[in-house]
Short mmCIF file of C-alpha atoms in Angstrom, two decimals:
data_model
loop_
_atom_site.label_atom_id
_atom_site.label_comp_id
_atom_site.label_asym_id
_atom_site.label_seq_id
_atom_site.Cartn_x
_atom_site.Cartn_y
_atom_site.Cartn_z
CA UNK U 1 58.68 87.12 235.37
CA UNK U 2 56.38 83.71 235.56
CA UNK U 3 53.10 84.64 236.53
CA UNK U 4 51.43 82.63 238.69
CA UNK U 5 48.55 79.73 237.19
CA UNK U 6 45.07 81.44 238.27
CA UNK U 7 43.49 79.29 240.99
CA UNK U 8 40.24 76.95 240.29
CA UNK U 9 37.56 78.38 241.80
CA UNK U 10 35.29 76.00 244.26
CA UNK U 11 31.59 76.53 245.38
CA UNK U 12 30.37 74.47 248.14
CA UNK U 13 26.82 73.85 248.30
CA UNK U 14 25.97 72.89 251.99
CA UNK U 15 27.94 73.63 255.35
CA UNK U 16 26.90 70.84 257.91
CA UNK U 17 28.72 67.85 259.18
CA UNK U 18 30.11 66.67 255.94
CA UNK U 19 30.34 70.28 253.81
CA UNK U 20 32.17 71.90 257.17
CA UNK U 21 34.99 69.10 256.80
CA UNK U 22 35.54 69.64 252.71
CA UNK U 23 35.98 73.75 253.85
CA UNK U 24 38.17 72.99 256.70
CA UNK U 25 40.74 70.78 254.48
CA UNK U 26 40.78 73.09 251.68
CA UNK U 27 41.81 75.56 253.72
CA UNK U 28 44.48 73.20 255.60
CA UNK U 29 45.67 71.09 252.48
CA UNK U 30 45.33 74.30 250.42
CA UNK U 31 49.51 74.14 249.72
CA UNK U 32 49.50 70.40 249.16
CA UNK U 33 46.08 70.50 247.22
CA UNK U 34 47.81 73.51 244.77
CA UNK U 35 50.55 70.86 244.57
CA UNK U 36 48.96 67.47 243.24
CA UNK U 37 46.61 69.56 240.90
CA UNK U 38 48.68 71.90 239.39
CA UNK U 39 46.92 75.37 240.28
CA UNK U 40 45.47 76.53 243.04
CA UNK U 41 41.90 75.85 244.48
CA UNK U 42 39.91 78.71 245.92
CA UNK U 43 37.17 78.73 248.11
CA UNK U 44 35.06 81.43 246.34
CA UNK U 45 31.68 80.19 248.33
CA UNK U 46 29.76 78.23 250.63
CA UNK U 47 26.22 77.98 250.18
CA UNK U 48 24.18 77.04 253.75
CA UNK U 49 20.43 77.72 255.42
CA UNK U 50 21.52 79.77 257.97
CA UNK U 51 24.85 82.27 257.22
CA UNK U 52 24.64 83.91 260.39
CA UNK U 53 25.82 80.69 262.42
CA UNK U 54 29.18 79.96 264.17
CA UNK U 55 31.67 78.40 262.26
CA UNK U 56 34.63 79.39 263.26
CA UNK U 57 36.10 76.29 263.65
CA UNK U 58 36.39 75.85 259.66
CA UNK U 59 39.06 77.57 259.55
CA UNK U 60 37.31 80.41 256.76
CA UNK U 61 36.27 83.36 256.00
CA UNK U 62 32.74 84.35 257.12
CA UNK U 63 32.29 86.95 254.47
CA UNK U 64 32.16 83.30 252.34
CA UNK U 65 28.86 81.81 253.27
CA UNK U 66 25.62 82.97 251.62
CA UNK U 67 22.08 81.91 250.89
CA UNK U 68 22.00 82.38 247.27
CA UNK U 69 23.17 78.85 246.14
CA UNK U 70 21.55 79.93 242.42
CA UNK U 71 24.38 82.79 241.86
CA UNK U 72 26.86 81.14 243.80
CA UNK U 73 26.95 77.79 240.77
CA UNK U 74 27.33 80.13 238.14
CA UNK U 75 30.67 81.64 239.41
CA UNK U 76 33.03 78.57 240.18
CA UNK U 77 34.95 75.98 238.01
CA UNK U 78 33.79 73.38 240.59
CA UNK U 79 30.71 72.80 242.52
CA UNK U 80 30.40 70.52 245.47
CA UNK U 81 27.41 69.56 245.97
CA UNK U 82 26.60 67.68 249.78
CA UNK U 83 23.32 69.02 250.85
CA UNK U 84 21.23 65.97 249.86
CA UNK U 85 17.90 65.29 248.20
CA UNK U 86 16.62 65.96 245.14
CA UNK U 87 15.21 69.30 245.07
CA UNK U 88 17.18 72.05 245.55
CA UNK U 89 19.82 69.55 244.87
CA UNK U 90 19.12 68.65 241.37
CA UNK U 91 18.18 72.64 240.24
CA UNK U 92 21.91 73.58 241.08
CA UNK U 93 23.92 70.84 240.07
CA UNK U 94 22.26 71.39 236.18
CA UNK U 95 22.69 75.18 236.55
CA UNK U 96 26.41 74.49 237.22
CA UNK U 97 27.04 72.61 234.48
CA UNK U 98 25.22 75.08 232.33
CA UNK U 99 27.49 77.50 233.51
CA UNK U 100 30.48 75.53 232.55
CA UNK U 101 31.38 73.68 236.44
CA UNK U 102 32.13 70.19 236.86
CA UNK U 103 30.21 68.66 239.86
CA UNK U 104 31.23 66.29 242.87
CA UNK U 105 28.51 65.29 244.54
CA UNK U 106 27.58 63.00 247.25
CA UNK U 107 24.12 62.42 246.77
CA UNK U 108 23.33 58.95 246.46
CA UNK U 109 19.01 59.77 246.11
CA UNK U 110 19.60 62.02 243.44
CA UNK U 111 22.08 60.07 241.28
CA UNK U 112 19.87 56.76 242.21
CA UNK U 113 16.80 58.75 240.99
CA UNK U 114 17.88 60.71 238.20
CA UNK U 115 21.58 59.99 237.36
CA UNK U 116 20.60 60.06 233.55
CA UNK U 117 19.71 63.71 233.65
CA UNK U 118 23.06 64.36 235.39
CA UNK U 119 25.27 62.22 232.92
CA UNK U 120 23.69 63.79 229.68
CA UNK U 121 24.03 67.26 230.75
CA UNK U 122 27.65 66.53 231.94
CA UNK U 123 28.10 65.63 228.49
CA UNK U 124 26.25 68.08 226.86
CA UNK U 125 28.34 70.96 228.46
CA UNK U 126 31.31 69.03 228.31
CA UNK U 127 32.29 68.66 231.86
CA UNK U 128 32.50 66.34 234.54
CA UNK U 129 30.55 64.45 237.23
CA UNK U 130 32.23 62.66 240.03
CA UNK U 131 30.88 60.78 243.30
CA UNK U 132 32.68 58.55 244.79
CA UNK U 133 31.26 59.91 248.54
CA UNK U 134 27.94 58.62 247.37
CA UNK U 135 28.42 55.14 248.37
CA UNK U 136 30.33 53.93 251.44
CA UNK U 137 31.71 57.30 252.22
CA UNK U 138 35.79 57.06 252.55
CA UNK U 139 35.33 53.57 250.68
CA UNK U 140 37.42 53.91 247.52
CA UNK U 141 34.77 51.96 245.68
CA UNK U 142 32.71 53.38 242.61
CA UNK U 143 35.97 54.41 241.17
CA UNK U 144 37.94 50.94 240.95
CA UNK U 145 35.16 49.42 239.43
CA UNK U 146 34.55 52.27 236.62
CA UNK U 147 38.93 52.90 236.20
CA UNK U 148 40.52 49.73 237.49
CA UNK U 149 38.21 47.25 236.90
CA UNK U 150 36.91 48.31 233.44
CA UNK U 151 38.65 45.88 231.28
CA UNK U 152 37.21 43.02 233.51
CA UNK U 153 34.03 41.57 233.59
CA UNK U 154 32.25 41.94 236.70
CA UNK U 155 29.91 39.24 238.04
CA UNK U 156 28.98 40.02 241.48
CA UNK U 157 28.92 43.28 244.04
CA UNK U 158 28.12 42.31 247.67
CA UNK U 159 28.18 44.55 250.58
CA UNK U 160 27.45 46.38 253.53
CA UNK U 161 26.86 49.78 252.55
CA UNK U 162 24.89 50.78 255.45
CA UNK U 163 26.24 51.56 259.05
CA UNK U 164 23.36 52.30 260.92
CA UNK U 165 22.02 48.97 260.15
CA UNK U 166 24.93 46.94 260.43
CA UNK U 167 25.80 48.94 263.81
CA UNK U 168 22.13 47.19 264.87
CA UNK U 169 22.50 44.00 264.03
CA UNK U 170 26.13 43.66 265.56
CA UNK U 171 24.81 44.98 268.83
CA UNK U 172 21.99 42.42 268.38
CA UNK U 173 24.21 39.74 267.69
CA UNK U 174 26.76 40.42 270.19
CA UNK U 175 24.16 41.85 273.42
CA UNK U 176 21.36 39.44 272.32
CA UNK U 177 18.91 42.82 272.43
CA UNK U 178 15.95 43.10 270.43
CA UNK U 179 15.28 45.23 267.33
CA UNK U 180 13.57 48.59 268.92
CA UNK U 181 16.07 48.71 272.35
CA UNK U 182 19.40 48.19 269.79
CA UNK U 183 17.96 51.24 267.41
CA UNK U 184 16.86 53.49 270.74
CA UNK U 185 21.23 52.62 271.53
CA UNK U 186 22.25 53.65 268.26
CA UNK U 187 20.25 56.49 268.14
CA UNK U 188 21.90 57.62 271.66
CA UNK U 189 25.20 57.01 270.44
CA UNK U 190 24.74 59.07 267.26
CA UNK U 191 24.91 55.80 264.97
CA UNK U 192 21.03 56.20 264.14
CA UNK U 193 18.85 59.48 262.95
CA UNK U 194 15.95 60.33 264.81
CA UNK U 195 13.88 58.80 262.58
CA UNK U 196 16.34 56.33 261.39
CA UNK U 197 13.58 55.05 258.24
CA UNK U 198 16.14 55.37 255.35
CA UNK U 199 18.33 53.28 257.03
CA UNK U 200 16.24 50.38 259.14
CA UNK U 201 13.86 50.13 255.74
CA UNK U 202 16.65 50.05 253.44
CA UNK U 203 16.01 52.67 251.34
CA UNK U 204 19.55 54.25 251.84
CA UNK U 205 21.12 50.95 250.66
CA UNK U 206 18.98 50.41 247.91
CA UNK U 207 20.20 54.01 246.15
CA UNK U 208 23.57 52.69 246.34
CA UNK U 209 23.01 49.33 245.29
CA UNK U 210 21.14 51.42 241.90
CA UNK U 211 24.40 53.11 241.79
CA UNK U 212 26.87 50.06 242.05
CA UNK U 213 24.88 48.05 239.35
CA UNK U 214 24.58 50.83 236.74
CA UNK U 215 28.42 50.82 237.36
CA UNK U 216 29.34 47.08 237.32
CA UNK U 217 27.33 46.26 234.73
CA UNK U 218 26.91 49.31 232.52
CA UNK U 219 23.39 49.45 232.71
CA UNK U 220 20.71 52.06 233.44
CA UNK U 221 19.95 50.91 237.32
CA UNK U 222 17.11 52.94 239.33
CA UNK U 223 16.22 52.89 243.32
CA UNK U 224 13.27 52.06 241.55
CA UNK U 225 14.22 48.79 239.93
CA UNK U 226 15.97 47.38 243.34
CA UNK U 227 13.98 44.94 245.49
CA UNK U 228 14.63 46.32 248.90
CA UNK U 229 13.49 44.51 252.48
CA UNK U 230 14.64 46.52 255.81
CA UNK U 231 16.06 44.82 258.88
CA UNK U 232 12.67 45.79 260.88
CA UNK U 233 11.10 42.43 261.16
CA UNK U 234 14.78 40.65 262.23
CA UNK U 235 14.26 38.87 265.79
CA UNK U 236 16.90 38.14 268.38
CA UNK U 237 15.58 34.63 267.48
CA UNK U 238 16.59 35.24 264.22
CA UNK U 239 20.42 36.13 265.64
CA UNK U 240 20.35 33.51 267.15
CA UNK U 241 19.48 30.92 264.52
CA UNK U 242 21.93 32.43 262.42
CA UNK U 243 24.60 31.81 265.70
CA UNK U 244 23.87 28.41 265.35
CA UNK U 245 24.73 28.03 261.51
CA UNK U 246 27.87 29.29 262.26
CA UNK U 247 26.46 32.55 260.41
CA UNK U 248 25.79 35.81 261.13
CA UNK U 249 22.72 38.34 259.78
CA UNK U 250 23.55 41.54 257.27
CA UNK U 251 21.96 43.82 255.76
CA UNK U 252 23.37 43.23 252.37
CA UNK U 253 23.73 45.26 248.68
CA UNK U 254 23.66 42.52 246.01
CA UNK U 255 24.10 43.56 242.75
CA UNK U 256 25.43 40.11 240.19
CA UNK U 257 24.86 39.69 236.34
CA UNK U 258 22.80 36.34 236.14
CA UNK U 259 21.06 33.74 233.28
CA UNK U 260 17.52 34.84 232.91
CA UNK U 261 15.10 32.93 230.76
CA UNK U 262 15.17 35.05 228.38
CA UNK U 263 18.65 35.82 228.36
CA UNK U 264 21.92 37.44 230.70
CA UNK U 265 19.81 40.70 233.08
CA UNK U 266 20.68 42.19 236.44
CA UNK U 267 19.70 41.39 239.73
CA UNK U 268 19.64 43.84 242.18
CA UNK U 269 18.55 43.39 245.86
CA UNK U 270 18.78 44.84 249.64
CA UNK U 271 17.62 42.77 252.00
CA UNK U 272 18.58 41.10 255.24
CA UNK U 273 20.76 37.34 255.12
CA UNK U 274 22.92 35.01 256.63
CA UNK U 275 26.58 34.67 255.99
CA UNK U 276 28.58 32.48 257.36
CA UNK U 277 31.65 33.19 259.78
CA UNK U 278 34.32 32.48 256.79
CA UNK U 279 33.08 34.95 254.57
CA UNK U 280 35.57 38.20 254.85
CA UNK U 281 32.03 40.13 255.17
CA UNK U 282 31.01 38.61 258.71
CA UNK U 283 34.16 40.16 260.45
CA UNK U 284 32.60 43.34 259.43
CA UNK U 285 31.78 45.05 262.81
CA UNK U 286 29.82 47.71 264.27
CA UNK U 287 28.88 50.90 261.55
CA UNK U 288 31.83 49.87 259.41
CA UNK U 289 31.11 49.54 255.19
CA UNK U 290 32.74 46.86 253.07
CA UNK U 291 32.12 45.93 249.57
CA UNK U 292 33.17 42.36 248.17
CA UNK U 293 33.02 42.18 244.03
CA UNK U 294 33.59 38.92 242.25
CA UNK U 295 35.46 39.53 238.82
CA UNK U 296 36.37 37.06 235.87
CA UNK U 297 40.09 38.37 235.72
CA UNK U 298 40.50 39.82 239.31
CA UNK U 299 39.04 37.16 241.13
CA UNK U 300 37.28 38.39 244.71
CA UNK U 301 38.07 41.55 246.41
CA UNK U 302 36.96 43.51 249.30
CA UNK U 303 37.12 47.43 249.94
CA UNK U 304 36.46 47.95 253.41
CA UNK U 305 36.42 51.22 255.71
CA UNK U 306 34.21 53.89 257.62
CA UNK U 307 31.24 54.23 255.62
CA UNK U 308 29.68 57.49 256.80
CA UNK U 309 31.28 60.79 259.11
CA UNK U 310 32.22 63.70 258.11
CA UNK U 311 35.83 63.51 257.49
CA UNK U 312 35.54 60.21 256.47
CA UNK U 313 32.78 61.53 253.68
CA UNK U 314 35.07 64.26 252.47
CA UNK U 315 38.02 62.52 251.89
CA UNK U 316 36.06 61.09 249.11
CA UNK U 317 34.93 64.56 248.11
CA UNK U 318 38.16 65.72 248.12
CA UNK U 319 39.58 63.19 246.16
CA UNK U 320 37.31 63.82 243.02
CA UNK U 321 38.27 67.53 243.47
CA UNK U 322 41.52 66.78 242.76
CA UNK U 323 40.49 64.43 240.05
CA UNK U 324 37.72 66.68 238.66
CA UNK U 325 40.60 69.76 239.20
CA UNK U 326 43.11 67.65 237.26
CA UNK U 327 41.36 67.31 233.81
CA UNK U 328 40.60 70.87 233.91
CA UNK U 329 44.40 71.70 234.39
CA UNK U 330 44.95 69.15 231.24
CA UNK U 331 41.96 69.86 229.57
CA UNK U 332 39.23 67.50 228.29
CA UNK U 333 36.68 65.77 230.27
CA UNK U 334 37.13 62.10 232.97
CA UNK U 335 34.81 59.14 231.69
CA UNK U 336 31.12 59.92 231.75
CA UNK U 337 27.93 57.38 231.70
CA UNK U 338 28.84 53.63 230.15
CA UNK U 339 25.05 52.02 229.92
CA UNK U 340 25.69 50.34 226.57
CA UNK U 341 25.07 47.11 227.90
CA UNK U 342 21.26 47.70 228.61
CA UNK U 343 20.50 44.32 230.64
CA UNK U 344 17.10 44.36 231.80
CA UNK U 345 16.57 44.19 235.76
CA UNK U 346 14.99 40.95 236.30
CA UNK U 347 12.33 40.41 239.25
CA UNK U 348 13.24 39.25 242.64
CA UNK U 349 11.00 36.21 241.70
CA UNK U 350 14.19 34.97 239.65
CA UNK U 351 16.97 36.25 242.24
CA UNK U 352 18.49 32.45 243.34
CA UNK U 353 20.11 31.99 246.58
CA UNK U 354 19.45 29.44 249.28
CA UNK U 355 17.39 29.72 252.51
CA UNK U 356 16.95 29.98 256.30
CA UNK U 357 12.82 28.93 256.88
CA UNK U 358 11.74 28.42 260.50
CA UNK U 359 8.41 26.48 261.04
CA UNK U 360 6.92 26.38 264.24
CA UNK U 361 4.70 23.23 263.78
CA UNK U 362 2.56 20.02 265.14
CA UNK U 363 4.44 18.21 267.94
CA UNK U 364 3.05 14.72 266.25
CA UNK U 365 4.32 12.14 263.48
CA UNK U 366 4.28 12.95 259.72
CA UNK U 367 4.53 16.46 260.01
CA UNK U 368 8.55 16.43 258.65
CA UNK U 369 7.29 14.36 255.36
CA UNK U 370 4.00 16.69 254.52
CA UNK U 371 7.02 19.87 255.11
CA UNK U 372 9.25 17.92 253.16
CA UNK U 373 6.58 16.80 250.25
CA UNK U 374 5.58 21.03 250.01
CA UNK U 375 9.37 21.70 249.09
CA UNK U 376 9.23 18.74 246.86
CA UNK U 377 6.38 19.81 245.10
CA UNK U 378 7.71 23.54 244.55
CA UNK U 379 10.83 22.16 243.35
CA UNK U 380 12.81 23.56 246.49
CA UNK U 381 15.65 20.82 247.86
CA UNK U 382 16.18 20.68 251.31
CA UNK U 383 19.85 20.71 252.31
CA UNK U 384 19.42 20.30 255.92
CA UNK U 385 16.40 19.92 258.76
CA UNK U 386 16.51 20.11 262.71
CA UNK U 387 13.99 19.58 264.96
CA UNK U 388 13.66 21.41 268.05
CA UNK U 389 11.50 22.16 270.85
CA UNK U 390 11.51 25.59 272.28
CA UNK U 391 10.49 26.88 275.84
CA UNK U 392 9.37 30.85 275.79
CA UNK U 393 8.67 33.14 279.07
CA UNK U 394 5.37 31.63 279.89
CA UNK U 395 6.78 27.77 279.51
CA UNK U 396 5.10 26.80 276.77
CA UNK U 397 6.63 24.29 274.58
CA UNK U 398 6.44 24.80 270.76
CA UNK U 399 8.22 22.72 268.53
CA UNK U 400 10.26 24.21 265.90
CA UNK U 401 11.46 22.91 262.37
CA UNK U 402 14.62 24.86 260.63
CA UNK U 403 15.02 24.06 257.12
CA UNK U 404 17.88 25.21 255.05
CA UNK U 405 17.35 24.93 251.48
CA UNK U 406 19.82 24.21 248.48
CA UNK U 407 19.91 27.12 245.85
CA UNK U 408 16.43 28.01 244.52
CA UNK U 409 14.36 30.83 242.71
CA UNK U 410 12.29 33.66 244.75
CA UNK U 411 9.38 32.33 243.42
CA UNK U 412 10.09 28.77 244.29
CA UNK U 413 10.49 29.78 248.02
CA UNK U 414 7.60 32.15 248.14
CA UNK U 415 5.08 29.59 246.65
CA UNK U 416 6.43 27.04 248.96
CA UNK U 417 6.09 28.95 252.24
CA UNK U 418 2.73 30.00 251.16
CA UNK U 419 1.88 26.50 250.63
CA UNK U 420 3.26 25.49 254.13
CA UNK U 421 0.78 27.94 256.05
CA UNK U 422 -1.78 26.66 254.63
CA UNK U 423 -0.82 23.01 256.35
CA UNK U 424 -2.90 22.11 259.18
CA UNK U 425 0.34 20.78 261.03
CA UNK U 426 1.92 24.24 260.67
CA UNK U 427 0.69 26.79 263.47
CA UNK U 428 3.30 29.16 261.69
CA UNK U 429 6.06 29.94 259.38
CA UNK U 430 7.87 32.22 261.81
CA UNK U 431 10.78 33.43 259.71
CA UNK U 432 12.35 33.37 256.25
CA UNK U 433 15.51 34.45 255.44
CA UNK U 434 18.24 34.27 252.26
CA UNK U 435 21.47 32.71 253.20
CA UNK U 436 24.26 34.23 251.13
CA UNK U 437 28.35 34.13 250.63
CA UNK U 438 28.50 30.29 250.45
#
């Protein structure tokens, strides 16, 4: 008589929006599941604040949530982990691996902050740690470029890996709305938190842009070492500037390899830009992700999809069970940390891309040549200028100069625009902003 394989057992850590959808297709994959790993997975746990809440609509047994998330890791071959932040977060997913559990997690602050800790004591208990629901939620993306892609050389990650703020800036774009009446819609319509911070300043961006870059480029990559810039201080003016390029604005992720002065490093960047209408990253609509990486061998691709949502978010989850499940079955561990290359970050002062600068200035003569000698002098090449005189709601006349520049350092730029306020024929530099994807 064959007995049957004993099931791997599964502690979930967290039962909200995204933890109640991982439960509710274990339970209704649980046949198919058994099937592509080879044993069965069991459900042995589901740690959560309050145990005494409805949940009936999961699908599982009540008797299976509890508060004590500390004995509930040390009982399971696998631990999801999807209840954010560092602490608890951090405590438990350790413990777990002490106790001999691989971890899937989806916490992009945690691995952005700490994911050294994490990797080392993966290794140092032999198992594994998977999370591809960290960045761009259903996005198949973290795991092409460490599997697929890892016998290429990677030059460039772009992308939208924030909804709320691309939701904004579409509706901007599309209604003509300002900043603080597009967030109060999102917010209605469940695209923004109430206090929607994380997202508007950047911050959730810049944890996956850490995360992309220590993948791409095999390099040690911190929240800490990304310059980050929110969306906050983009105008309807600004929209509409961009309109007239022929561009539109994003909130983008850039993570490339580039030439330092002292040698190849890593820039890594979130910050609001212009991209034209032929890059595949403009179509990119409402609180949709997509990810664009330039390779040597591959050439460009783009992952796109629904970035955030709870089933969306587990079907990443649940796809690093199986794959977490699957070395178990066969034994031996999936790939762990690859940081060998150890390129320094460089400063944004050396990032290079071109730029959007709108002047309002001096409706006289000479005031294009002393803009045009301050760009000169900083070493910044003009590409194109137009002149403009704008009307606002009490019918005042300003005139306007828009300057796009050809490709030039941070640095450059900043000294320039510094130098052009100080210009007595410049009342004000009223934007900046990087143009990017030409």
């Amino acid at each position: 008589m064959t007995t049957a394989p004993a099931p791997l057992r599964v502690a979930l850590l967290g039962g909200g929006v995204v933890g109640g959808a991982v439960a509710r297709q274990l339970a209704l994959q649980a046949d198919d599941l058994a099937h592509r790993v080879g044993r069965p997975l069991e459900l042995v746990g589901i740690a959560v604040r309050r145990p005494g809440r409805d949940r009936s609509e999961l699908g599982v047994d009540p008797a299976l949530f509890t508060t004590d998330a500390e004995e509930l890791v040390t009982r399971a071959d696998i631990v999801v982990e999807v209840i954010g932040g560092i602490e608890p977060a951090r405590s438990l997913i350790l413990s777990a691996m002490e106790h001999g559990a691989s971890v899937v997690t989806a916490n992009k602050a945690l691995l952005a902050e700490d994911g050294p800790t994490l990797y080392a004591a993966a290794a140092a208990h032999g198992v594994d740690l998977y999370y591809e629901a960290a960045v761009a939620g259903a996005i198949p993306i973290l795991r092409p470029i460490r599997d697929s892609l890892a016998g290429d050389s990677i030059r460039r990650v772009i992308g939208i890996v924030n909804g709320t703020t691309n939701f904004v800036l579409d509706a901007m774009d599309t209604s003509g709305a300002g900043f603080t009446e597009t967030v109060e819609r999102a917010q209605a319509l469940g695209y923004a938190e109430a206090d929607p911070t994380a997202d508007v300043e950047g911050f959730d961006a810049a944890a996956k842009a850490a995360i992309l870059s220590s993948l791409a480029f095999h390099t040690r990559v911190s929240s800490a070492d990304v310059h980050r810039e929110g969306i906050t201080e983009v105008s309807a003016r600004d929209i509409a500037a961009a309109r007239e390029m022929g561009c539109v604005v994003k909130l983008l992720a850039i993570c490339e390899r580039v030439d330092g002065p002292d040698g190849p490093g890593i820039s890594a960047r979130v910050h609001p830009a212009l991209i034209p209408l032929s890059h595949p990253l403009a179509s990119v609509r409402e609180a949709y992700n997509a990810v664009f990486v330039e390779a040597e061998g591959a050439g460009d691709l783009m992952f796109y999809g629904q970035g955030a949502g709870g089933d969306p978010t587990a079907s990443a989850v649940l796809g690093d069970i199986v794959a977490v499940a699957r070395t178990r079955v066969l034994g031996g561990r999936g790939p762990g940390e690859s940081a060998y290359a150890e390129l320094p970050v460089l400063p944004i002062g050396q990032a290079i891309t071109r730029y959007h600068v709108s002047l309002e200035v001096a409706d006289k003569p000479g005031v294009l040549a002393a803009v045009a000698t301050v760009f000169a002098r900083q070493g910044v090449s003009i590409e194109t200028v137009r002149q403009q005189v704008v009307t606002d709601d009490q019918d005042v006349s300003r005139a306007m100069l828009i300057i796009v520049t050809h490709a030039a350092t941070d640095a450059a730029l900043s000294a320039t625009v510094d130098e052009l306020a100080g210009l007595d024929t410049v009342n004000e530099v009223t934007s900046v902003m990087r143009v990017e994807g030409n």
